[in-house]
Tab-separated table of C-alpha atoms in Angstrom:
chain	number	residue	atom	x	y	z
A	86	UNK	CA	143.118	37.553	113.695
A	87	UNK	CA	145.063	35.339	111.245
A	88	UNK	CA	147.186	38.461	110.423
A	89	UNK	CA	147.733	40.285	114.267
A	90	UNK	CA	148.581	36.302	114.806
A	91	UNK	CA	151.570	36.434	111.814
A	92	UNK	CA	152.556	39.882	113.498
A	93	UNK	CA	153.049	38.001	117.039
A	94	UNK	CA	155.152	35.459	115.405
A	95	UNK	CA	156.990	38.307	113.605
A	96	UNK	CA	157.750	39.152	117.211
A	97	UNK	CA	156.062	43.023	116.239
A	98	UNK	CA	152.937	42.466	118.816
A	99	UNK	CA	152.472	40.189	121.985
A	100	UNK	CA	148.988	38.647	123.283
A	101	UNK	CA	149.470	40.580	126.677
A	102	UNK	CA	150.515	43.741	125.132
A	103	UNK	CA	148.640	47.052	126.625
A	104	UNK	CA	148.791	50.858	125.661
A	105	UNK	CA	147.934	49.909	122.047
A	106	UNK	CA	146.625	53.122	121.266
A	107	UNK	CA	147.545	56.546	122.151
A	108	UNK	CA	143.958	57.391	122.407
A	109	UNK	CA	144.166	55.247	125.271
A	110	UNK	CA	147.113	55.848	127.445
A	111	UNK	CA	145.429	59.054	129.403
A	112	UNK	CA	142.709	56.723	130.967
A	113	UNK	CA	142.037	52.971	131.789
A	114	UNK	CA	141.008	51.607	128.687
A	115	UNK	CA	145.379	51.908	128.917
A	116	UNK	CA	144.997	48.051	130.436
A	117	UNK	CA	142.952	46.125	127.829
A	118	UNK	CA	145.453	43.871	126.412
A	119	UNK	CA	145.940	42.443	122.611
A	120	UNK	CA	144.239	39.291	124.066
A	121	UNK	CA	141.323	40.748	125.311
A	122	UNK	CA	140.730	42.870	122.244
A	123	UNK	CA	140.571	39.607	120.063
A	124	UNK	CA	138.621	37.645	122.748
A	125	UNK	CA	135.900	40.470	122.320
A	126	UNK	CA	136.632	41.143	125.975
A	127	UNK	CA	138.029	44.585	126.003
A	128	UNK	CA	135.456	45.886	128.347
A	129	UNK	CA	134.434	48.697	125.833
A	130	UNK	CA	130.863	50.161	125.327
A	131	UNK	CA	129.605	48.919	121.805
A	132	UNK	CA	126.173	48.835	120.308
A	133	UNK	CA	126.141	45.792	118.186
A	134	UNK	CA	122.732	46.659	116.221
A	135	UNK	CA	121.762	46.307	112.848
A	136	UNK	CA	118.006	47.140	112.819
A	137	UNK	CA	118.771	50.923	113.904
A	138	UNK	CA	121.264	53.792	114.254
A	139	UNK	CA	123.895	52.079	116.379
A	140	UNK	CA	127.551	52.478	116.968
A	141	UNK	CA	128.087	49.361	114.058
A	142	UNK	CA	125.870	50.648	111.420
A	143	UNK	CA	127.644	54.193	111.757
A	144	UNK	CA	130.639	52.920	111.954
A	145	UNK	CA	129.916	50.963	108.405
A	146	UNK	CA	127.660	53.534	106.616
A	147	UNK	CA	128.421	57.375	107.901
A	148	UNK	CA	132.325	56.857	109.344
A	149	UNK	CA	135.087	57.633	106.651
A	150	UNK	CA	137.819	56.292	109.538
A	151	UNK	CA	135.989	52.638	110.565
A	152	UNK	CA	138.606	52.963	113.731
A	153	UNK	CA	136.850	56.109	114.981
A	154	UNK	CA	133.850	55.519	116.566
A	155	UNK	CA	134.887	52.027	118.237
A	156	UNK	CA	138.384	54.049	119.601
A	157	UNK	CA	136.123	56.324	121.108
A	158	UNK	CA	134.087	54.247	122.636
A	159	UNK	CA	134.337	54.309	126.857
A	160	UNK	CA	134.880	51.431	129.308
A	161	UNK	CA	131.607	50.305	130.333
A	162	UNK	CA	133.778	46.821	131.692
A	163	UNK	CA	136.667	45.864	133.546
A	164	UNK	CA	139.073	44.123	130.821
A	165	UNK	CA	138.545	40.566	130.776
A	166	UNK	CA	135.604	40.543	132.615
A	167	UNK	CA	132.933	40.455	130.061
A	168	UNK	CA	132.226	39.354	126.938
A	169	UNK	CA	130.079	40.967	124.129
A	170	UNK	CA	130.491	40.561	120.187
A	171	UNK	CA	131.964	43.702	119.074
A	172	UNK	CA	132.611	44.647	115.022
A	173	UNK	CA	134.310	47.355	116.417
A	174	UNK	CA	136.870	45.387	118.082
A	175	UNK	CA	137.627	43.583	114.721
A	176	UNK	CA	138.203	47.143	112.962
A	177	UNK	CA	140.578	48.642	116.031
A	178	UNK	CA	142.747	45.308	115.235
A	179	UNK	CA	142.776	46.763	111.674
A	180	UNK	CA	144.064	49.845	112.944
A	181	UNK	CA	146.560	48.425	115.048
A	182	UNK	CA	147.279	46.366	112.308
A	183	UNK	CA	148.577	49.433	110.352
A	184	UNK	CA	149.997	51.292	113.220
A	185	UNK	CA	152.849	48.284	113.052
A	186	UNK	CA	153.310	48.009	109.080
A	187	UNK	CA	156.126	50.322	108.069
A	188	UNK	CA	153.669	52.531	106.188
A	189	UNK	CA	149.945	52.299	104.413
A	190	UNK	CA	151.128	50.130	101.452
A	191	UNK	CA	152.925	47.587	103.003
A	192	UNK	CA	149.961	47.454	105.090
A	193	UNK	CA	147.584	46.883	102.226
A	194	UNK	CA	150.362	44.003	100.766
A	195	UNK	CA	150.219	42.215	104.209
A	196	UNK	CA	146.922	40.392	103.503
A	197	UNK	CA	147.962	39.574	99.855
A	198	UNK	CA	151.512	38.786	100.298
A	199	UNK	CA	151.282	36.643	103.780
A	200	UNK	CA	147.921	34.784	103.318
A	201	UNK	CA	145.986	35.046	99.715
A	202	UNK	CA	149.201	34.514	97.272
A	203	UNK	CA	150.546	31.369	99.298
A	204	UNK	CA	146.883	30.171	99.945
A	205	UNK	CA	146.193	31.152	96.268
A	206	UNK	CA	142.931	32.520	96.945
A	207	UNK	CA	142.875	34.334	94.493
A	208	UNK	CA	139.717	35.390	94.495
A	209	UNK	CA	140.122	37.225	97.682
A	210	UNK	CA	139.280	41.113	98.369
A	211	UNK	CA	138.935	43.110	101.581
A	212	UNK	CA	137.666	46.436	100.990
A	213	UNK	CA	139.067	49.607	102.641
A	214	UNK	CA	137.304	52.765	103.963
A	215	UNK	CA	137.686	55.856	103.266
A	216	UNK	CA	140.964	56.358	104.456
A	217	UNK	CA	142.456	53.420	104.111
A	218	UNK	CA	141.982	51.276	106.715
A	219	UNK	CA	140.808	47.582	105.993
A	220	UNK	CA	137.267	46.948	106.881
A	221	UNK	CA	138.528	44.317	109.274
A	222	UNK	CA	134.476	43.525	110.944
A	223	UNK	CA	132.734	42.951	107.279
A	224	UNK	CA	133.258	43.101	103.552
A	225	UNK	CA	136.220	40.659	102.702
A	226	UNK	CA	135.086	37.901	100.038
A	227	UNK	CA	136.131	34.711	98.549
A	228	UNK	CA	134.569	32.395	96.358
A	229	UNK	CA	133.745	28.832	98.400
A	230	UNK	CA	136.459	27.114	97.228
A	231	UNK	CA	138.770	29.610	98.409
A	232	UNK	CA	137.025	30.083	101.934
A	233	UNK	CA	137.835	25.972	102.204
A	234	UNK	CA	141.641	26.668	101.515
A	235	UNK	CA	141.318	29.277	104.500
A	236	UNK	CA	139.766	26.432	106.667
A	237	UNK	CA	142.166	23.520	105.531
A	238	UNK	CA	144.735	26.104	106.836
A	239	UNK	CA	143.914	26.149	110.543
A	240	UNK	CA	142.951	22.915	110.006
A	241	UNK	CA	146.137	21.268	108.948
A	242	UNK	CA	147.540	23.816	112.142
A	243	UNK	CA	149.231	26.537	109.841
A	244	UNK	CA	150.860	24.326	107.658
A	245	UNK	CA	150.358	24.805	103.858
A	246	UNK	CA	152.387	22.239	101.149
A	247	UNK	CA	155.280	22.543	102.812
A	248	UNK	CA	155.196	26.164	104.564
A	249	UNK	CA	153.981	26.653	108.227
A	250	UNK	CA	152.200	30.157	107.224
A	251	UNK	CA	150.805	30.744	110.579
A	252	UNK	CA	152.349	29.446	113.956
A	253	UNK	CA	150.446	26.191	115.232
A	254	UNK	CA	150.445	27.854	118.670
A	255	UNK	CA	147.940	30.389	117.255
A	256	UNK	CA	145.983	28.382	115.921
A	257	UNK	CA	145.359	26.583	119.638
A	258	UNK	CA	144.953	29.925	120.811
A	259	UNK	CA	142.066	31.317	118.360
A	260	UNK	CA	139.985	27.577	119.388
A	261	UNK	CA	140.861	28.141	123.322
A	262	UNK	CA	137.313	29.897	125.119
A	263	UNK	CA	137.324	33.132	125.922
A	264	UNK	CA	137.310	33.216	129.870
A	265	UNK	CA	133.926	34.687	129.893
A	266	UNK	CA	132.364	33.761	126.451
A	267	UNK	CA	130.453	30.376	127.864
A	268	UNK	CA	132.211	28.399	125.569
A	269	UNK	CA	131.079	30.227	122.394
A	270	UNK	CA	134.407	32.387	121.277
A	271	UNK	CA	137.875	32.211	121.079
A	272	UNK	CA	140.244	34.887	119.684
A	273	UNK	CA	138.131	36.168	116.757
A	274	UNK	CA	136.501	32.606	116.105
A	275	UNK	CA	133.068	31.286	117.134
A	276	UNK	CA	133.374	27.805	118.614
A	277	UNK	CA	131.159	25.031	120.230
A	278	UNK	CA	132.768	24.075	123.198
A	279	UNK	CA	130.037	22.929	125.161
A	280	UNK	CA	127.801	21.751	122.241
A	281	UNK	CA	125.845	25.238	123.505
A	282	UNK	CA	125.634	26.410	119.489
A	283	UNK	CA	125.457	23.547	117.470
A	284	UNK	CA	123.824	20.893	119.912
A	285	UNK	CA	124.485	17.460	117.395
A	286	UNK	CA	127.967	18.983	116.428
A	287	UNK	CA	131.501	17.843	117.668
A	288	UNK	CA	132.356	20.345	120.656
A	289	UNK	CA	136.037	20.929	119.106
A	290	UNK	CA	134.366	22.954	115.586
A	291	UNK	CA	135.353	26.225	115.336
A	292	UNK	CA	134.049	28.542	112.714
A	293	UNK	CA	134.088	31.792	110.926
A	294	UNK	CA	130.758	33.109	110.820
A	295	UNK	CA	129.375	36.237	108.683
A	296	UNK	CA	127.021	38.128	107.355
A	297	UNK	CA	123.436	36.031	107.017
A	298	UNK	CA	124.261	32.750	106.837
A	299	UNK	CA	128.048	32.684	105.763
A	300	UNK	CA	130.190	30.095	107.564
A	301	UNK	CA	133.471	28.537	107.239
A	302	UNK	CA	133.412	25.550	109.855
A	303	UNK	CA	136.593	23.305	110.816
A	304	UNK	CA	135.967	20.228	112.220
A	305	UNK	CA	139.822	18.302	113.636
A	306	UNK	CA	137.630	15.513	115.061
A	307	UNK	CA	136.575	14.679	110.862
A	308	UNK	CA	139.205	16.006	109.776
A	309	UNK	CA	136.549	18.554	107.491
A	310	UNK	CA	136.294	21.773	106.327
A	311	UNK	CA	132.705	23.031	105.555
A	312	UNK	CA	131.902	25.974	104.126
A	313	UNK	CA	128.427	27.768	103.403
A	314	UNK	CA	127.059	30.697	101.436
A	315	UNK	CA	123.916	31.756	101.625
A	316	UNK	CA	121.502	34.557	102.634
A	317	UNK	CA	119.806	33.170	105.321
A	318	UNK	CA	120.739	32.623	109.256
A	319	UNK	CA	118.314	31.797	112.233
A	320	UNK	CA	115.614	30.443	112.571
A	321	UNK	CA	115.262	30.474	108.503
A	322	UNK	CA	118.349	28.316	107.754
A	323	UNK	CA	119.011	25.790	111.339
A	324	UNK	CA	123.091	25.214	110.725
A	325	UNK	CA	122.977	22.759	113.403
A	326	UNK	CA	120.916	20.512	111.369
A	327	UNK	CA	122.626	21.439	108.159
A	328	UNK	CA	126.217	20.049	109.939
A	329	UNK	CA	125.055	17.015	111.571
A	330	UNK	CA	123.802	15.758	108.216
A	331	UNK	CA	127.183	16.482	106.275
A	332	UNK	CA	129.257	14.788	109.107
A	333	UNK	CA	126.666	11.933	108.977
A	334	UNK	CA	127.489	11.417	105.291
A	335	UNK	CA	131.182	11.724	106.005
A	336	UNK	CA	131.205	8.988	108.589
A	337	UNK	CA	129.213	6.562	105.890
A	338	UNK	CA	132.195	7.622	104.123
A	339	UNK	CA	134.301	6.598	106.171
């Protein structure tokens, strides 16, 4: 998101765009826009499932193109209308992502060059399939210390010692709700809006959430960054619990 969001500003992409794929243009999955492809509202059929064959797990494991199987994928929703986590989503915005670089190695500098080097995360990596693409759903890491610097970024609204690296616009945008999300996603982050997901949490966190257990949360209201790495999620590690301690300690703090 923060990179399609650099490509906006860049004036390359726009939030309402349609046609983004040529796959696309002969049928109406033609009218899902940029916005609701990061809102995870683009309407398309995805199975989601990680116990099983699914469309994620072959997407992951048995797809050399990551792109494939989600670009393939029918309308089973009007855009817009409906909400449903998608990895396959993510990974289509990596595609698109590369359909607007000027060719495949300015499109693997992008990440590096706009966001890691000024950030100095330096311990950054996102791995790439099989043919190139950046595995835009799973498999980027950090250390925690450089997972914070991502955080203090949207949290201080794009601004980084003295350089606005992404536009303070987007970063209102990625917190806004999805129309149909309840509350709980915005454009490619997981929020809290109506305290629905982390009860005894401010309703303005927003967070990036992976694989068991790994979350970045920013908190404006504390003015906090927390970030967590473990291998546990759900009913094994409660985060809601976890976060209302922390901010406890940081209003004693205060």
């Amino acid at each position: 998101a923060t990179l399609i969001g650099m490509l906006i500003s860049d004036g390359r992409l726009d939030l309402n765009q349609e046609n983004l794929f040529e796959e696309w243009e002969q049928d109406e999955r033609s009218t899902i826009s940029l916005k609701d492809m990061l809102q995870m509202q683009s309407g398309l059929s995805f199975d989601e499932d990680y116990g099983s064959l699914s469309d994620a797990t072959n997407m992951l494991y048995l797809s050399e193109d990551i792109t494939q199987i989600p670009l393939s994928s029918p309308l089973q929703y009007p855009p817009g209308t409906h909400w449903s986590y998608s990895s396959g989503t993510s990974n289509l915005l990596s595609g698109l992502l590369l359909s607007k670089s000027d060719d495949q190695e300015s499109y693997w500098r992008i990440p590096y060059e706009r966001l890691f080097n000024p950030l100095h995360m330096n311990s950054a990596v996102i791995e790439t399939d099989e043919s190139g693409h950046f595995i835009g759903s799973s498999y980027c890491y950090a250390t925690p210390r450089d997972w914070a610097k991502f955080g203090m970024l949207y949290l201080n609204q794009g601004y980084w010692f003295g350089q606005q690296i992404i536009d303070s616009s987007w970063v209102d945008f990625v917190r806004t709700p999805a129309s149909a999300s309840d509350g709980v996603y915005g454009g490619q982050f997981w929020l809290n809006a109506h305290h629905s997901t982390y009860p005894d949490v401010p309703a303005d966190l927003y967070s990036c959430n992976g694989f068991q257990g790994q979350y970045v949360f920013i908190i404006p209201s504390y003015d906090a960054v927390v970030v967590r790495m473990g291998l546990a999620d759900a009913p094994d590690f409660d985060a809601n619990r976890f976060l209302s301690e922390v901010l406890q300690s940081l209003q004693a703090i205060k």
